[in-house]
PDB file of C-alpha atoms in Angstrom:
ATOM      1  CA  UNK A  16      58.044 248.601 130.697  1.00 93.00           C
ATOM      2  CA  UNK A  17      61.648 247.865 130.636  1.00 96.00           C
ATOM      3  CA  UNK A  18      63.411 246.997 127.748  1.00 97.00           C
ATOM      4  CA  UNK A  19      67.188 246.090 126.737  1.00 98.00           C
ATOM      5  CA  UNK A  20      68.563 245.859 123.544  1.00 98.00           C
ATOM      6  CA  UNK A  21      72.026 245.014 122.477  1.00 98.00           C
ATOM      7  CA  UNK A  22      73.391 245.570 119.633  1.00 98.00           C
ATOM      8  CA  UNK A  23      77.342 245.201 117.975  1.00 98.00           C
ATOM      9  CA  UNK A  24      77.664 241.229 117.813  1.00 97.00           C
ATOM     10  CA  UNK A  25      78.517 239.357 114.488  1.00 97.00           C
ATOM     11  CA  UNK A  26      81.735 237.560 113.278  1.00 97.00           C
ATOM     12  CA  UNK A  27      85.491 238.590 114.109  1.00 97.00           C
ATOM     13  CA  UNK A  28      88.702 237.343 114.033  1.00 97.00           C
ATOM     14  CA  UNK A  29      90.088 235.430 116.007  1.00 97.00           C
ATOM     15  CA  UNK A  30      92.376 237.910 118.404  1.00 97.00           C
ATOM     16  CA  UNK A  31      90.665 241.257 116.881  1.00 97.00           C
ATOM     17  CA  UNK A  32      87.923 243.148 118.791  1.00 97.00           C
ATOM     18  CA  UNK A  33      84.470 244.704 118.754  1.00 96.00           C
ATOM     19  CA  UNK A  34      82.149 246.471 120.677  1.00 98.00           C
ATOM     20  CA  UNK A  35      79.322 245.527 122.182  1.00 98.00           C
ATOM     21  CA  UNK A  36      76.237 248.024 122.714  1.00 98.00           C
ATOM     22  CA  UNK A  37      73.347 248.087 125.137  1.00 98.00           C
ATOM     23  CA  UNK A  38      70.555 250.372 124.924  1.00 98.00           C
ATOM     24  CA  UNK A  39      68.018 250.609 127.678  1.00 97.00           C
ATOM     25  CA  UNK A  40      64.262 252.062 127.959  1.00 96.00           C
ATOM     26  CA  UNK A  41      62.459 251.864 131.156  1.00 97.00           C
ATOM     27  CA  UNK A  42      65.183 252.022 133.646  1.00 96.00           C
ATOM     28  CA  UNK A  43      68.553 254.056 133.891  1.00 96.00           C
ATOM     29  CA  UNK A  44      71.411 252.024 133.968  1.00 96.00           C
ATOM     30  CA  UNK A  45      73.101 254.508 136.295  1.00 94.00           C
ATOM     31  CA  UNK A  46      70.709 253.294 139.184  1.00 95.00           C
ATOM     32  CA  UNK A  47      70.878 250.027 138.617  1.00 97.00           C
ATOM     33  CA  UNK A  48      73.828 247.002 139.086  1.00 97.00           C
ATOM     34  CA  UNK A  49      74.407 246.471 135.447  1.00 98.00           C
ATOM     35  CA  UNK A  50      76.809 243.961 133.478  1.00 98.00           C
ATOM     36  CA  UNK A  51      77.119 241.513 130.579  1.00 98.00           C
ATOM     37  CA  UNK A  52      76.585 237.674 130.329  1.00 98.00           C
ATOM     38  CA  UNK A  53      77.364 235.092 127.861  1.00 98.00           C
ATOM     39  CA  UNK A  54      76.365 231.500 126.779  1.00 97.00           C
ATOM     40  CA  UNK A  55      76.318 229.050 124.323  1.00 96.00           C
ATOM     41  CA  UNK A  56      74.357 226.173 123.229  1.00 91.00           C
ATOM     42  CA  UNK A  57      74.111 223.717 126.075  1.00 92.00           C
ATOM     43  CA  UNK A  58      75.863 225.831 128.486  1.00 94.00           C
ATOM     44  CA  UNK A  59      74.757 227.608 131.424  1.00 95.00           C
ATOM     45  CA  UNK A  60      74.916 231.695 131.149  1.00 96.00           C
ATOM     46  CA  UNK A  61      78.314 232.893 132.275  1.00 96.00           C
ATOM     47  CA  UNK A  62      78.697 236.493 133.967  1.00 97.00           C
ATOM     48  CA  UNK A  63      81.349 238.301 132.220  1.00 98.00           C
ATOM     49  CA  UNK A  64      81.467 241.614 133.675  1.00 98.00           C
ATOM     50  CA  UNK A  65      79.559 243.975 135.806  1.00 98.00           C
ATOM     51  CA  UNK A  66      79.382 247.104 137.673  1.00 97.00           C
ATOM     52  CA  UNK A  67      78.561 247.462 140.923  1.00 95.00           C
ATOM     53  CA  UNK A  68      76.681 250.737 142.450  1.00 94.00           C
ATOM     54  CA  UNK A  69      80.215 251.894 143.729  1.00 92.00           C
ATOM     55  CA  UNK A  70      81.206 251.871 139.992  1.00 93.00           C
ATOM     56  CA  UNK A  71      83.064 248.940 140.808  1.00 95.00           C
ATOM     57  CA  UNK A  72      83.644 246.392 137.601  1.00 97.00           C
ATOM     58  CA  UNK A  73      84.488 242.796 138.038  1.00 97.00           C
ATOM     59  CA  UNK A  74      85.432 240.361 135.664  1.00 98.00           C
ATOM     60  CA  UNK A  75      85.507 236.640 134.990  1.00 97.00           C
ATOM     61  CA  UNK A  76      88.778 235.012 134.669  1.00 97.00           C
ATOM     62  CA  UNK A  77      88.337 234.116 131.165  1.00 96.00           C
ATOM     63  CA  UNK A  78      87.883 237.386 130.023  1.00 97.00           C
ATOM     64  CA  UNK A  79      90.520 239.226 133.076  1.00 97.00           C
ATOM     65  CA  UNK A  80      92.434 242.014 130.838  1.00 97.00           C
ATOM     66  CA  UNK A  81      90.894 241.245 127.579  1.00 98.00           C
ATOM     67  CA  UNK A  82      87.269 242.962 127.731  1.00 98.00           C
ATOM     68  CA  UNK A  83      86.220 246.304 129.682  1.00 98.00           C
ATOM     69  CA  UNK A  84      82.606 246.790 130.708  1.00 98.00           C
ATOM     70  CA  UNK A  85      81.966 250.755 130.601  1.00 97.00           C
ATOM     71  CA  UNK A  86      78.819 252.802 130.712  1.00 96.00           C
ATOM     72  CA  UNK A  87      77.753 256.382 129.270  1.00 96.00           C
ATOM     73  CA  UNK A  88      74.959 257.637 131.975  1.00 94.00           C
ATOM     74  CA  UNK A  89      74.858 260.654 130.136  1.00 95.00           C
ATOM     75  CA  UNK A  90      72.891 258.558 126.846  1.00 97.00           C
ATOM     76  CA  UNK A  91      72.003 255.387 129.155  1.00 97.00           C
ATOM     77  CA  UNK A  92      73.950 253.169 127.621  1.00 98.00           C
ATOM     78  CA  UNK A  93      76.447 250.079 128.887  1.00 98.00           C
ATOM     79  CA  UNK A  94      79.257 248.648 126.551  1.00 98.00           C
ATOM     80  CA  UNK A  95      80.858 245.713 126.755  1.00 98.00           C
ATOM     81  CA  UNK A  96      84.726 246.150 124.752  1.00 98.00           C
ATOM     82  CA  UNK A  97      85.721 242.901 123.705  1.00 97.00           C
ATOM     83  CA  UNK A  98      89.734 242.343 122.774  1.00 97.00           C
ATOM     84  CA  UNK A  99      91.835 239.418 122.263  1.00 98.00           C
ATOM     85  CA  UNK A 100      89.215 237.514 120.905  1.00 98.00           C
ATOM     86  CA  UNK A 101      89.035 233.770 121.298  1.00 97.00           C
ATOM     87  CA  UNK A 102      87.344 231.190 119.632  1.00 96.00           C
ATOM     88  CA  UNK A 103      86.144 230.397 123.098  1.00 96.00           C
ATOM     89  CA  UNK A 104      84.634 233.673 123.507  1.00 97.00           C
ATOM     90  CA  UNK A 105      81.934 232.777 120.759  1.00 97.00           C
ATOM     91  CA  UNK A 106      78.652 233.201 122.473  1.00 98.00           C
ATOM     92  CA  UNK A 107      75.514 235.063 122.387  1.00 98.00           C
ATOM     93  CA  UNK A 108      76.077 238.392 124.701  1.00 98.00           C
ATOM     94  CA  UNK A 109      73.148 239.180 126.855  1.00 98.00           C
ATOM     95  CA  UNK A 110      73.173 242.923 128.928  1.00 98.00           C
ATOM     96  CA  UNK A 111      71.581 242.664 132.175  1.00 98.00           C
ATOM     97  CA  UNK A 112      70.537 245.197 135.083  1.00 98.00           C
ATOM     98  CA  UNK A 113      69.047 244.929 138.513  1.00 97.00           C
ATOM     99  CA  UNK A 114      67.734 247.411 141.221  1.00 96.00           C
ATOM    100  CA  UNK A 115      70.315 247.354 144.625  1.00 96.00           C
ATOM    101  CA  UNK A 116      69.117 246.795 148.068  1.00 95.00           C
ATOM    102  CA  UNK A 117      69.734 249.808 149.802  1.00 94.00           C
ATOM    103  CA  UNK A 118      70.600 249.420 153.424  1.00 91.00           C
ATOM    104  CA  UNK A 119      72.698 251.896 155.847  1.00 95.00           C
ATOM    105  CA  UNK A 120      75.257 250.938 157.874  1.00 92.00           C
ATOM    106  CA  UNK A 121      76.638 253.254 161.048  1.00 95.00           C
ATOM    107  CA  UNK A 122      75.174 256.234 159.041  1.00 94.00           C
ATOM    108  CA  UNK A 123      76.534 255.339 156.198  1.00 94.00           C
ATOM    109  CA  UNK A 124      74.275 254.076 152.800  1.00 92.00           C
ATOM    110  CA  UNK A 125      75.325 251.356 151.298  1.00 91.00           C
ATOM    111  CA  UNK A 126      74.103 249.289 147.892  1.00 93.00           C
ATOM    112  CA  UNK A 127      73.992 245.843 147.391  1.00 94.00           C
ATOM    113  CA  UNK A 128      73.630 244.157 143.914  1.00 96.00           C
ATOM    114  CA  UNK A 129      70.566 241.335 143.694  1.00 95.00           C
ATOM    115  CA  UNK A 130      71.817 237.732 143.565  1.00 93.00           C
ATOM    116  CA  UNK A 131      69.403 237.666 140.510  1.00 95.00           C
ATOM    117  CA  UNK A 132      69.122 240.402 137.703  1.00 97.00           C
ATOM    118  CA  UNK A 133      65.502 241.192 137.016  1.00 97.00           C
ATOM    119  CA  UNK A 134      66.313 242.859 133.519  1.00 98.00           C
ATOM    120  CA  UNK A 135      67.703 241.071 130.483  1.00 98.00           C
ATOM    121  CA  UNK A 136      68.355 242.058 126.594  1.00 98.00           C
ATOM    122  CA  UNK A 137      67.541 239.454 123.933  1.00 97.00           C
ATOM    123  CA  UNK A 138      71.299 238.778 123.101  1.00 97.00           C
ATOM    124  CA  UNK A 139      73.710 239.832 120.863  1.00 98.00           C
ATOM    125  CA  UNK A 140      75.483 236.913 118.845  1.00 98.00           C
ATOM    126  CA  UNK A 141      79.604 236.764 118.391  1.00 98.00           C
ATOM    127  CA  UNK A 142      80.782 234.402 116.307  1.00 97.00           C
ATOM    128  CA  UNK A 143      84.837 234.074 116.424  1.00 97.00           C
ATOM    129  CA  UNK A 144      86.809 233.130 113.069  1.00 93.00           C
ATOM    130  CA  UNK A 145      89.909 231.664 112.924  1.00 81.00           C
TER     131      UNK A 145
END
């Protein structure tokens, strides 16, 4: 059974930073597309940041050069550094993974992330003070 936890949310200040945590049992992150969402009441869940199988990370524009999504494969964990805080970037901060599609391409393997993530945390909640 898979299971993700985050952990690392509560209050800050409004342009200080935290970390984010997310533990995972059942599947190694390192195998997987991983990355971090975020939503708040009423809105739909926003992607933040992920990590392709390449290592790859992408962002969203909202959070561009203020947050860094990392992992440790070593202790199967993913991290989500948040900076610059907004009060816009109050939301409750969900870890997600899902299993690539491998496929090979003139010899060569490739791995493509799913459209939809299969694996989701409960949610970690930041609240932003001014």
């Amino acid at each position: 059974q898979v299971r993700l936890v985050e952990s690392g949310g509560g209050s800050v200040a409004s342009g200080g930073s935290l970390r984010l945590s997310c533990a995972a049992e059942g599947i190694t992150f390192a195998e997987n597309c991983v990355g971090w969402a975020r939503q708040t009441p009423g809105q739909e869940r926003e992607w933040v940041a992920r990590i392709d199988m390449d290592d790859r990370m992408t962002y969203s524009k909202s959070v561009q050069g203020r947050f860094t999504i990392s992992q440790d494969k070593a202790k199967n964990l993913l991290y989500l550094d948040v900076n610059l805080v907004k009060p816009e970037d109050a939301a409750t901060y969900t870890c997600a993974a899902g299993r690539p599609t491998r496929f090979v391409d003139y010899g060569t393997v490739h791995y493509k992330c799913p459209r939809v993530y299969a694996y989701w945390g409960q949610g970690t909640h930041v609240t932003v003070s001014s």
